[in-house]
């Protein structure tokens, strides 16, 4: 089952988005990602592994924003790919 988490706030919502995905992990998925509006553009991090790996990418890339969306995906068509 797929899941979507979105948030808009005056504070950094990236930790909220990633925590939302952690809470959806029990549903099963094959990939996950987060996209935020940062610095006048769209920034994203994606993973074909667990949310913990996505968190590592988020930390590495310095994603931080007050507006964003995150998702988990269960492939029904095609193989998972970053």
N, CA, C and O atoms as CSV, one atom per row, in Angstrom:
chain,resi,resn,atom,element,x,y,z
A,1,UNK,N,N,0.838,-1.169,0.000
A,1,UNK,CA,C,0.000,0.000,0.000
A,1,UNK,C,C,0.882,1.231,0.000
A,1,UNK,O,O,1.894,1.261,0.700
A,2,UNK,N,N,0.528,2.235,-0.758
A,2,UNK,CA,C,1.257,3.491,-0.815
A,2,UNK,C,C,0.783,4.419,0.294
A,2,UNK,O,O,-0.323,4.269,0.814
A,3,UNK,N,N,1.626,5.377,0.648
A,3,UNK,CA,C,1.257,6.360,1.645
A,3,UNK,C,C,1.827,7.715,1.285
A,3,UNK,O,O,2.900,7.805,0.689
A,4,UNK,N,N,1.113,8.769,1.644
A,4,UNK,CA,C,1.555,10.135,1.367
A,4,UNK,C,C,1.416,10.956,2.634
A,4,UNK,O,O,0.412,10.875,3.342
A,5,UNK,N,N,2.453,11.756,2.908
A,5,UNK,CA,C,2.453,12.664,4.041
A,5,UNK,C,C,2.836,14.038,3.506
A,5,UNK,O,O,3.811,14.160,2.765
A,6,UNK,N,N,2.091,15.059,3.865
A,6,UNK,CA,C,2.411,16.413,3.442
A,6,UNK,C,C,2.291,17.372,4.611
A,6,UNK,O,O,1.541,17.122,5.555
A,7,UNK,N,N,3.038,18.481,4.545
A,7,UNK,CA,C,2.976,19.450,5.636
A,7,UNK,C,C,3.395,20.825,5.146
A,7,UNK,O,O,4.217,20.961,4.240
A,8,UNK,N,N,2.812,21.838,5.768
A,8,UNK,CA,C,3.185,23.232,5.559
A,8,UNK,C,C,3.256,23.866,6.936
A,8,UNK,O,O,2.327,23.727,7.732
A,9,UNK,N,N,4.360,24.568,7.229
A,9,UNK,CA,C,4.537,25.155,8.547
A,9,UNK,C,C,5.560,26.278,8.468
A,9,UNK,O,O,6.268,26.418,7.471
A,10,UNK,N,N,5.630,27.069,9.519
A,10,UNK,CA,C,6.661,28.101,9.623
A,10,UNK,C,C,7.987,27.500,10.071
A,10,UNK,O,O,9.021,28.164,9.991
A,11,UNK,N,N,7.974,26.249,10.542
A,11,UNK,CA,C,9.209,25.589,10.993
A,11,UNK,C,C,9.618,24.515,9.987
A,11,UNK,O,O,8.876,24.232,9.045
A,12,UNK,N,N,10.782,23.922,10.179
A,12,UNK,CA,C,11.266,22.851,9.310
A,12,UNK,C,C,10.391,21.606,9.486
A,12,UNK,O,O,10.308,21.054,10.583
A,13,UNK,N,N,9.753,21.176,8.424
A,13,UNK,CA,C,8.831,20.037,8.500
A,13,UNK,C,C,9.454,18.732,8.010
A,13,UNK,O,O,8.786,17.698,8.037
A,14,UNK,N,N,10.694,18.744,7.570
A,14,UNK,CA,C,11.313,17.526,7.048
A,14,UNK,C,C,11.319,16.408,8.093
A,14,UNK,O,O,10.995,15.273,7.743
A,15,UNK,N,N,11.672,16.669,9.362
A,15,UNK,CA,C,11.585,15.589,10.356
A,15,UNK,C,C,10.161,15.046,10.518
A,15,UNK,O,O,9.984,13.852,10.760
A,16,UNK,N,N,9.162,15.892,10.391
A,16,UNK,CA,C,7.760,15.464,10.482
A,16,UNK,C,C,7.421,14.548,9.312
A,16,UNK,O,O,6.751,13.531,9.495
A,17,UNK,N,N,7.875,14.899,8.118
A,17,UNK,CA,C,7.610,14.073,6.936
A,17,UNK,C,C,8.252,12.695,7.064
A,17,UNK,O,O,7.614,11.679,6.789
A,18,UNK,N,N,9.514,12.666,7.482
A,18,UNK,CA,C,10.212,11.384,7.606
A,18,UNK,C,C,9.578,10.534,8.710
A,18,UNK,O,O,9.440,9.321,8.549
A,19,UNK,N,N,9.195,11.147,9.814
A,19,UNK,CA,C,8.516,10.399,10.881
A,19,UNK,C,C,7.185,9.845,10.384
A,19,UNK,O,O,6.808,8.730,10.744
A,20,UNK,N,N,6.476,10.605,9.570
A,20,UNK,CA,C,5.229,10.107,8.984
A,20,UNK,C,C,5.462,8.853,8.154
A,20,UNK,O,O,4.665,7.916,8.199
A,21,UNK,N,N,6.556,8.834,7.397
A,21,UNK,CA,C,6.886,7.638,6.610
A,21,UNK,C,C,7.255,6.476,7.512
A,21,UNK,O,O,6.884,5.336,7.234
A,22,UNK,N,N,7.977,6.748,8.584
A,22,UNK,CA,C,8.312,5.675,9.530
A,22,UNK,C,C,7.046,5.010,10.065
A,22,UNK,O,O,6.999,3.791,10.233
A,23,UNK,N,N,6.033,5.813,10.327
A,23,UNK,CA,C,4.778,5.281,10.857
A,23,UNK,C,C,4.004,4.479,9.818
A,23,UNK,O,O,3.121,3.696,10.171
A,24,UNK,N,N,4.326,4.665,8.542
A,24,UNK,CA,C,3.677,3.909,7.469
A,24,UNK,C,C,4.453,2.656,7.074
A,24,UNK,O,O,3.980,1.880,6.244
A,25,UNK,N,N,5.628,2.445,7.648
A,25,UNK,CA,C,6.475,1.319,7.232
A,25,UNK,C,C,5.788,-0.032,7.365
A,25,UNK,O,O,6.068,-0.936,6.578
A,26,UNK,N,N,4.912,-0.194,8.322
A,26,UNK,CA,C,4.257,-1.485,8.542
A,26,UNK,C,C,3.418,-1.915,7.344
A,26,UNK,O,O,3.107,-3.098,7.207
A,27,UNK,N,N,3.051,-0.989,6.485
A,27,UNK,CA,C,2.204,-1.307,5.327
A,27,UNK,C,C,2.967,-2.036,4.228
A,27,UNK,O,O,2.358,-2.665,3.362
A,28,UNK,N,N,4.280,-1.956,4.257
A,28,UNK,CA,C,5.090,-2.541,3.198
A,28,UNK,C,C,5.235,-1.575,2.037
A,28,UNK,O,O,4.274,-0.903,1.660
A,29,UNK,N,N,6.418,-1.504,1.474
A,29,UNK,CA,C,6.681,-0.619,0.344
A,29,UNK,C,C,8.009,-1.027,-0.271
A,29,UNK,O,O,8.757,-1.802,0.325
A,30,UNK,N,N,8.310,-0.512,-1.460
A,30,UNK,CA,C,9.592,-0.824,-2.083
A,30,UNK,C,C,10.445,0.405,-2.334
A,30,UNK,O,O,11.613,0.273,-2.701
A,31,UNK,N,N,9.900,1.586,-2.148
A,31,UNK,CA,C,10.690,2.797,-2.291
A,31,UNK,C,C,9.988,3.932,-1.549
A,31,UNK,O,O,8.800,3.859,-1.236
A,32,UNK,N,N,10.765,4.985,-1.278
A,32,UNK,CA,C,10.200,6.123,-0.566
A,32,UNK,C,C,10.961,7.378,-0.961
A,32,UNK,O,O,12.075,7.305,-1.480
A,33,UNK,N,N,10.358,8.515,-0.713
A,33,UNK,CA,C,11.012,9.766,-1.065
A,33,UNK,C,C,10.386,10.943,-0.371
A,33,UNK,O,O,9.283,10.860,0.168
A,34,UNK,N,N,11.113,12.045,-0.394
A,34,UNK,CA,C,10.635,13.298,0.173
A,34,UNK,C,C,11.038,14.420,-0.786
A,34,UNK,O,O,12.138,14.409,-1.340
A,35,UNK,N,N,10.144,15.380,-0.973
A,35,UNK,CA,C,10.420,16.548,-1.815
A,35,UNK,C,C,9.989,17.791,-1.054
A,35,UNK,O,O,8.917,17.823,-0.449
A,36,UNK,N,N,10.845,18.827,-1.091
A,36,UNK,CA,C,10.549,20.062,-0.370
A,36,UNK,C,C,10.836,21.268,-1.250
A,36,UNK,O,O,11.627,21.201,-2.191
A,37,UNK,N,N,10.182,22.358,-0.927
A,37,UNK,CA,C,10.457,23.640,-1.572
A,37,UNK,C,C,11.558,24.300,-0.752
A,37,UNK,O,O,11.341,24.672,0.401
A,38,UNK,N,N,12.741,24.446,-1.349
A,38,UNK,CA,C,13.881,24.982,-0.616
A,38,UNK,C,C,14.702,25.878,-1.534
A,38,UNK,O,O,15.066,25.475,-2.639
A,39,UNK,N,N,14.991,27.081,-1.081
A,39,UNK,CA,C,15.830,27.990,-1.861
A,39,UNK,C,C,15.237,28.373,-3.198
A,39,UNK,O,O,15.971,28.570,-4.167
A,40,UNK,N,N,13.925,28.480,-3.270
A,40,UNK,CA,C,13.266,28.867,-4.507
A,40,UNK,C,C,13.093,27.748,-5.516
A,40,UNK,O,O,12.644,27.990,-6.636
A,41,UNK,N,N,13.444,26.523,-5.135
A,41,UNK,CA,C,13.310,25.396,-6.048
A,41,UNK,C,C,12.850,24.144,-5.323
A,41,UNK,O,O,12.565,24.165,-4.126
A,42,UNK,N,N,12.784,23.066,-6.068
A,42,UNK,CA,C,12.374,21.777,-5.527
A,42,UNK,C,C,13.614,20.945,-5.256
A,42,UNK,O,O,14.459,20.775,-6.135
A,43,UNK,N,N,13.723,20.426,-4.034
A,43,UNK,CA,C,14.810,19.518,-3.662
A,43,UNK,C,C,14.190,18.211,-3.227
A,43,UNK,O,O,13.099,18.200,-2.657
A,44,UNK,N,N,14.878,17.099,-3.491
A,44,UNK,CA,C,14.305,15.799,-3.147
A,44,UNK,C,C,15.382,14.814,-2.720
A,44,UNK,O,O,16.565,14.974,-3.021
A,45,UNK,N,N,14.930,13.796,-2.012
A,45,UNK,CA,C,15.759,12.651,-1.641
A,45,UNK,C,C,14.900,11.421,-1.853
A,45,UNK,O,O,13.704,11.435,-1.564
A,46,UNK,N,N,15.516,10.342,-2.363
A,46,UNK,CA,C,14.769,9.112,-2.653
A,46,UNK,C,C,15.575,7.899,-2.231
A,46,UNK,O,O,16.799,7.956,-2.109
A,47,UNK,N,N,14.864,6.793,-2.008
A,47,UNK,CA,C,15.520,5.555,-1.595
A,47,UNK,C,C,14.695,4.354,-2.054
A,47,UNK,O,O,13.465,4.398,-2.067
A,48,UNK,N,N,15.388,3.290,-2.429
A,48,UNK,CA,C,14.710,2.023,-2.714
A,48,UNK,C,C,14.894,1.058,-1.555
A,48,UNK,O,O,14.667,-0.144,-1.691
A,49,UNK,N,N,15.305,1.593,-0.418
A,49,UNK,CA,C,15.479,0.784,0.787
A,49,UNK,C,C,14.525,1.295,1.868
A,49,UNK,O,O,13.444,1.795,1.557
A,50,UNK,N,N,14.912,1.174,3.095
A,50,UNK,CA,C,14.064,1.564,4.224
A,50,UNK,C,C,14.098,3.078,4.445
A,50,UNK,O,O,14.929,3.786,3.876
A,51,UNK,N,N,13.195,3.546,5.267
A,51,UNK,CA,C,13.114,4.970,5.596
A,51,UNK,C,C,14.406,5.436,6.274
A,51,UNK,O,O,14.780,6.600,6.132
A,52,UNK,N,N,15.088,4.562,7.000
A,52,UNK,CA,C,16.358,4.922,7.635
A,52,UNK,C,C,17.385,5.373,6.593
A,52,UNK,O,O,18.146,6.308,6.838
A,53,UNK,N,N,17.407,4.713,5.435
A,53,UNK,CA,C,18.320,5.137,4.370
A,53,UNK,C,C,17.890,6.483,3.808
A,53,UNK,O,O,18.731,7.335,3.517
A,54,UNK,N,N,16.589,6.678,3.656
A,54,UNK,CA,C,16.089,7.975,3.200
A,54,UNK,C,C,16.516,9.064,4.172
A,54,UNK,O,O,16.932,10.140,3.744
A,55,UNK,N,N,16.422,8.805,5.472
A,55,UNK,CA,C,16.844,9.778,6.483
A,55,UNK,C,C,18.312,10.143,6.295
A,55,UNK,O,O,18.681,11.309,6.430
A,56,UNK,N,N,19.140,9.170,5.988
A,56,UNK,CA,C,20.561,9.428,5.759
A,56,UNK,C,C,20.753,10.353,4.559
A,56,UNK,O,O,21.590,11.255,4.605
A,57,UNK,N,N,19.988,10.140,3.482
A,57,UNK,CA,C,20.069,11.010,2.302
A,57,UNK,C,C,19.601,12.424,2.638
A,57,UNK,O,O,20.210,13.402,2.205
A,58,UNK,N,N,18.527,12.529,3.403
A,58,UNK,CA,C,17.998,13.834,3.809
A,58,UNK,C,C,19.058,14.598,4.606
A,58,UNK,O,O,19.291,15.782,4.362
A,59,UNK,N,N,19.690,13.923,5.549
A,59,UNK,CA,C,20.725,14.552,6.364
A,59,UNK,C,C,21.919,14.961,5.516
A,59,UNK,O,O,22.451,16.061,5.667
A,60,UNK,N,N,22.335,14.073,4.628
A,60,UNK,CA,C,23.486,14.330,3.758
A,60,UNK,C,C,23.241,15.525,2.839
A,60,UNK,O,O,24.139,16.337,2.617
A,61,UNK,N,N,22.026,15.630,2.307
A,61,UNK,CA,C,21.691,16.691,1.357
A,61,UNK,C,C,21.275,17.996,2.033
A,61,UNK,O,O,21.130,19.019,1.364
A,62,UNK,N,N,21.083,17.967,3.350
A,62,UNK,CA,C,20.702,19.182,4.077
A,62,UNK,C,C,19.308,19.677,3.746
A,62,UNK,O,O,19.076,20.885,3.708
A,63,UNK,N,N,18.378,18.769,3.505
A,63,UNK,CA,C,17.012,19.179,3.207
A,63,UNK,C,C,16.363,19.798,4.439
A,63,UNK,O,O,16.378,19.214,5.523
A,64,UNK,N,N,15.799,20.973,4.260
A,64,UNK,CA,C,15.085,21.670,5.335
A,64,UNK,C,C,14.128,22.650,4.678
A,64,UNK,O,O,14.518,23.411,3.793
A,65,UNK,N,N,12.870,22.629,5.115
A,65,UNK,CA,C,11.875,23.501,4.516
A,65,UNK,C,C,10.618,23.509,5.367
A,65,UNK,O,O,10.416,22.643,6.217
A,66,UNK,N,N,9.789,24.493,5.124
A,66,UNK,CA,C,8.492,24.562,5.776
A,66,UNK,C,C,7.375,24.001,4.910
A,66,UNK,O,O,6.225,23.953,5.345
A,67,UNK,N,N,7.697,23.571,3.679
A,67,UNK,CA,C,6.697,23.033,2.754
A,67,UNK,C,C,7.247,21.773,2.090
A,67,UNK,O,O,8.327,21.800,1.500
A,68,UNK,N,N,6.499,20.666,2.187
A,68,UNK,CA,C,6.991,19.453,1.559
A,68,UNK,C,C,5.985,18.323,1.543
A,68,UNK,O,O,4.902,18.407,2.122
A,69,UNK,N,N,6.382,17.263,0.860
A,69,UNK,CA,C,5.561,16.065,0.727
A,69,UNK,C,C,6.499,14.855,0.727
A,69,UNK,O,O,7.638,14.935,0.265
A,70,UNK,N,N,6.002,13.743,1.249
A,70,UNK,CA,C,6.790,12.509,1.277
A,70,UNK,C,C,5.876,11.346,0.899
A,70,UNK,O,O,4.656,11.442,1.023
A,71,UNK,N,N,6.476,10.245,0.434
A,71,UNK,CA,C,5.653,9.115,-0.005
A,71,UNK,C,C,6.368,7.788,0.183
A,71,UNK,O,O,7.597,7.727,0.216
A,72,UNK,N,N,5.595,6.748,0.302
A,72,UNK,CA,C,6.073,5.385,0.147
A,72,UNK,C,C,5.356,4.816,-1.071
A,72,UNK,O,O,4.243,5.229,-1.396
A,73,UNK,N,N,6.003,3.862,-1.743
A,73,UNK,CA,C,5.440,3.299,-2.976
A,73,UNK,C,C,5.541,1.782,-2.939
A,73,UNK,O,O,6.565,1.221,-2.549
A,74,UNK,N,N,4.499,1.153,-3.337
A,74,UNK,CA,C,4.486,-0.288,-3.509
A,74,UNK,C,C,4.306,-0.510,-5.003
A,74,UNK,O,O,3.236,-0.244,-5.550
A,75,UNK,N,N,5.342,-0.992,-5.656
A,75,UNK,CA,C,5.327,-1.129,-7.115
A,75,UNK,C,C,4.266,-2.126,-7.565
A,75,UNK,O,O,4.293,-3.299,-7.192
A,76,UNK,N,N,3.353,-1.644,-8.356
A,76,UNK,CA,C,2.408,-2.530,-9.004
A,76,UNK,C,C,2.746,-2.649,-10.488
A,76,UNK,O,O,2.300,-3.576,-11.164
A,77,UNK,N,N,3.535,-1.705,-10.985
A,77,UNK,CA,C,3.980,-1.705,-12.381
A,77,UNK,C,C,5.453,-1.355,-12.404
A,77,UNK,O,O,5.830,-0.275,-11.947
A,78,UNK,N,N,6.286,-2.219,-12.915
A,78,UNK,CA,C,7.703,-1.932,-13.018
A,78,UNK,C,C,8.450,-2.161,-11.718
A,78,UNK,O,O,7.852,-2.307,-10.651
A,79,UNK,N,N,9.758,-2.189,-11.830
A,79,UNK,CA,C,10.611,-2.402,-10.675
A,79,UNK,C,C,10.924,-1.065,-10.016
A,79,UNK,O,O,10.895,-0.033,-10.686
A,80,UNK,N,N,11.224,-1.059,-8.720
A,80,UNK,CA,C,11.578,0.181,-8.057
A,80,UNK,C,C,12.893,0.733,-8.586
A,80,UNK,O,O,13.813,-0.026,-8.891
A,81,UNK,N,N,12.980,2.030,-8.693
A,81,UNK,CA,C,14.205,2.687,-9.167
A,81,UNK,C,C,14.314,4.058,-8.517
A,81,UNK,O,O,13.315,4.735,-8.271
A,82,UNK,N,N,15.546,4.445,-8.249
A,82,UNK,CA,C,15.776,5.773,-7.704
A,82,UNK,C,C,15.678,6.737,-8.844
A,82,UNK,O,O,15.835,7.942,-8.648
